[in-house]
Each structure stands twice: as structure tokens, then as C-alpha cells.
Amino acid sequence: MSEEKLYAVKNDEGEWLDQDHLFGPGAWATPDKDEREKVAKCYGGHVVAFVEEPEKVVLSEEQAKIVEDANMYKFPASYISMNTDDYDGLEKLLMEAFVNGYTVAKEKKYLVYKELGGKQKDKLFAQAYRSLIHPGTISWDITNEVKSGSCAQLTESEIEHYGLQDCEKEEVTDDGMGC
């Protein structure tokens, strides 16, 4: 991240000095701090630096848990160091996330199906769904088009857990509604 800054003049009432040298809601900011110091001296107020907000780090759920847990410790950096291996750069990544903020990456989801053979006029598919009747199991629905309901969206770990690696899978690009 670059450390480019802009400087503006603000008075004690919280109003900004604009390009017409009037205090109000609009600010006139420039990268020249010395110039803003002179203007502040002439028109009153003080110089305020604007720094670009750093980008948030994208973390997995497990990584985010470490950063969250670090907030509860007196020395968060020590907690992060103790719970990571630095050889892969994870410690630095989590330290940046702690300081700059983070977002949790959404786990990719897939529609899982098998195309059925036969002499039918239209293609038929057997599509895997999380069962609502028997939680923790997969049920199959015979359909002529693959549907993207939320019960049909499976993560990579669920695909492995249920042994569906030999099936066709299609990445879901939007969140399906309902089952």
C-alpha cells in the first residue's frame, strides 16, 4: 500500500476549508502539506492528513477464528505467533488482518449431478440434495434440468464427505433460494 496522503484544513467547529477559503462541509485537499500549513495559519484551523484506508485481508474461516481469538488476549501478536507457522507467511497475513481488518472468503459451492443415459426424449439428470427428511444425508432427485436451490449447493468438503467426487459438478455463481 502506498503512503500517499492528502492534507486539508479543519477548524475547531469541525468545518473544512474549501477552495474559496470558506469553512463548511466541503474540503480542499492537496498532497502539499507545507502549502496547507500556510493556509491554516492564514485562515485559522489545523491541518488534517487523509490516508487511504488499507485493503482488508481475505481469510479462510479457520484463519479468521485465530484473529478473532487474538482479540481476547493481552498480547494479540503473541497469540497469532503461537498459533501459526511463519514459514508460509501465514503469521504476517494474520497480523495484517488484525491491524487492517479482514473479510472471510466465501467457500465455493457446487451443484452435483449425474447425467442419466437411456432412450428418453429429453436429457435426465440425477441431482444430489442435502436431505431435509434425514439430516446429514444426501438424496437424489431425477430432473430434466439442474436446479440451484440452497439444498443442492454443496461445498468441496461435503462432496468429499458424501463420496460424490466421481459426479459432475458445476460452480454456483449466485445464491439459490429455497430447497
XYZ file of C-alpha atoms in Angstrom:
179
model
C 0.000 0.000 0.000
C 1.342 3.413 -0.857
C 1.518 6.047 1.847
C 0.222 8.895 -0.305
C -1.542 11.435 1.826
C -3.744 14.415 1.182
C -3.938 17.357 3.544
C -6.867 19.652 4.326
C -7.625 22.414 6.820
C -10.265 21.976 9.512
C -11.418 24.447 12.175
C -12.368 23.788 15.806
C -16.081 23.569 14.868
C -15.363 20.597 12.580
C -15.823 22.534 9.322
C -13.480 22.162 6.367
C -11.785 24.948 4.413
C -12.772 24.750 0.739
C -11.106 26.103 -2.430
C -12.802 29.507 -1.941
C -11.292 29.745 1.565
C -14.685 29.347 3.251
C -15.310 26.914 6.085
C -18.141 24.440 5.539
C -18.875 20.807 4.661
C -16.564 20.610 1.618
C -12.790 20.237 1.888
C -9.993 21.306 -0.434
C -7.255 18.723 -0.062
C -3.821 18.672 -1.684
C -0.712 16.474 -1.329
C 1.356 19.566 -0.347
C 1.412 19.650 3.450
C 3.546 22.827 3.641
C 1.050 24.719 1.497
C -1.845 23.554 3.703
C 0.113 24.631 6.831
C 0.453 28.159 5.409
C -3.263 28.298 4.573
C -4.189 27.042 8.063
C -2.020 29.751 9.609
C -3.615 32.423 7.413
C -7.292 31.367 7.727
C -7.256 29.565 11.075
C -7.684 25.919 11.806
C -5.314 22.996 11.696
C -4.051 20.575 9.080
C -5.604 17.108 8.871
C -3.974 14.270 6.932
C -6.102 11.886 4.891
C -4.593 8.446 4.484
C -6.057 5.873 2.117
C -7.737 3.086 4.055
C -5.820 -0.185 3.665
C -7.486 -3.073 1.872
C -8.947 -5.744 4.101
C -7.247 -9.125 4.033
C -9.258 -12.117 2.785
C -9.082 -15.052 5.215
C -10.493 -18.535 5.484
C -12.873 -19.265 8.363
C -10.083 -21.018 10.306
C -7.707 -18.067 9.864
C -10.429 -15.588 10.878
C -11.000 -17.609 14.077
C -7.343 -17.138 15.058
C -7.593 -13.369 14.506
C -10.877 -13.197 16.463
C -9.403 -15.200 19.343
C -6.332 -12.915 19.385
C -8.630 -10.014 20.354
C -9.230 -11.682 23.731
C -5.547 -11.825 24.690
C -3.402 -9.161 26.332
C -0.772 -9.607 23.607
C -2.646 -10.442 20.367
C 0.543 -10.601 18.280
C 1.958 -13.282 20.580
C -1.260 -15.279 20.297
C -1.112 -15.119 16.488
C 2.581 -16.123 16.507
C 1.902 -19.104 18.777
C -0.933 -20.343 16.544
C 0.769 -20.087 13.140
C 3.884 -21.225 11.342
C 5.798 -18.333 9.849
C 7.468 -20.393 7.104
C 4.434 -19.998 4.821
C 3.780 -16.297 5.517
C 0.599 -17.015 7.472
C 1.759 -15.118 10.558
C 2.346 -11.936 8.533
C -1.019 -12.328 6.791
C -2.885 -12.711 10.102
C -1.018 -9.762 11.637
C -2.091 -7.608 8.672
C -5.662 -8.848 9.100
C -5.586 -7.972 12.802
C -4.358 -4.430 12.086
C -6.154 -3.588 8.817
C -9.304 -5.678 9.123
C -10.389 -8.740 7.193
C -13.212 -10.417 5.359
C -13.947 -14.128 5.327
C -13.780 -15.774 1.920
C -16.977 -17.494 0.924
C -16.461 -21.176 0.374
C -17.237 -22.170 -3.201
C -20.404 -24.179 -3.660
C -21.287 -26.628 -6.400
C -24.307 -28.325 -7.932
C -23.615 -32.049 -8.100
C -25.326 -34.294 -10.635
C -25.015 -37.242 -12.991
C -26.415 -37.277 -16.477
C -28.624 -40.338 -16.917
C -28.442 -42.395 -20.078
C -31.351 -44.044 -21.812
C -33.731 -43.536 -24.701
C -35.785 -40.719 -23.198
C -36.573 -37.737 -25.423
C -35.102 -35.149 -23.003
C -31.871 -35.437 -21.042
C -32.421 -36.523 -17.458
C -30.193 -35.778 -14.506
C -29.918 -37.241 -11.029
C -29.073 -34.289 -8.798
C -27.729 -34.533 -5.250
C -29.504 -32.602 -2.463
C -28.999 -32.316 1.276
C -31.912 -34.322 2.654
C -34.448 -32.396 4.734
C -36.076 -35.615 5.961
C -32.840 -37.336 7.013
C -30.366 -34.597 8.058
C -26.719 -35.407 7.368
C -27.541 -37.467 4.280
C -27.851 -36.884 0.543
C -30.922 -37.612 -1.522
C -31.175 -37.702 -5.312
C -33.785 -36.004 -7.464
C -34.461 -37.013 -11.054
C -34.936 -33.864 -13.128
C -34.564 -32.622 -16.693
C -32.562 -29.558 -15.627
C -30.090 -28.975 -12.828
C -31.574 -26.604 -10.235
C -29.633 -24.337 -7.883
C -31.728 -24.323 -4.703
C -29.771 -23.870 -1.465
C -30.190 -27.549 -0.505
C -28.494 -28.526 -3.768
C -25.418 -26.342 -3.155
C -22.607 -28.431 -1.710
C -19.136 -27.385 -0.608
C -16.000 -29.233 -1.728
C -15.688 -30.799 1.731
C -19.309 -32.026 1.579
C -18.683 -33.524 -1.869
C -15.723 -35.445 -0.427
C -17.630 -36.411 2.751
C -20.505 -37.928 0.767
C -18.176 -39.575 -1.804
C -19.502 -37.622 -4.793
C -16.121 -36.912 -6.436
C -16.989 -39.011 -9.492
C -20.077 -36.896 -10.236
C -20.217 -33.858 -12.466
C -20.147 -30.567 -10.608
C -20.937 -27.020 -11.601
C -19.836 -23.999 -9.558
C -22.700 -21.877 -8.216
C -22.303 -18.202 -9.063
C -25.348 -16.865 -7.202
C -27.135 -17.933 -4.045
C -30.144 -20.098 -4.856
C -33.309 -19.572 -2.898
C -35.140 -22.360 -1.131
C -34.705 -26.112 -1.491
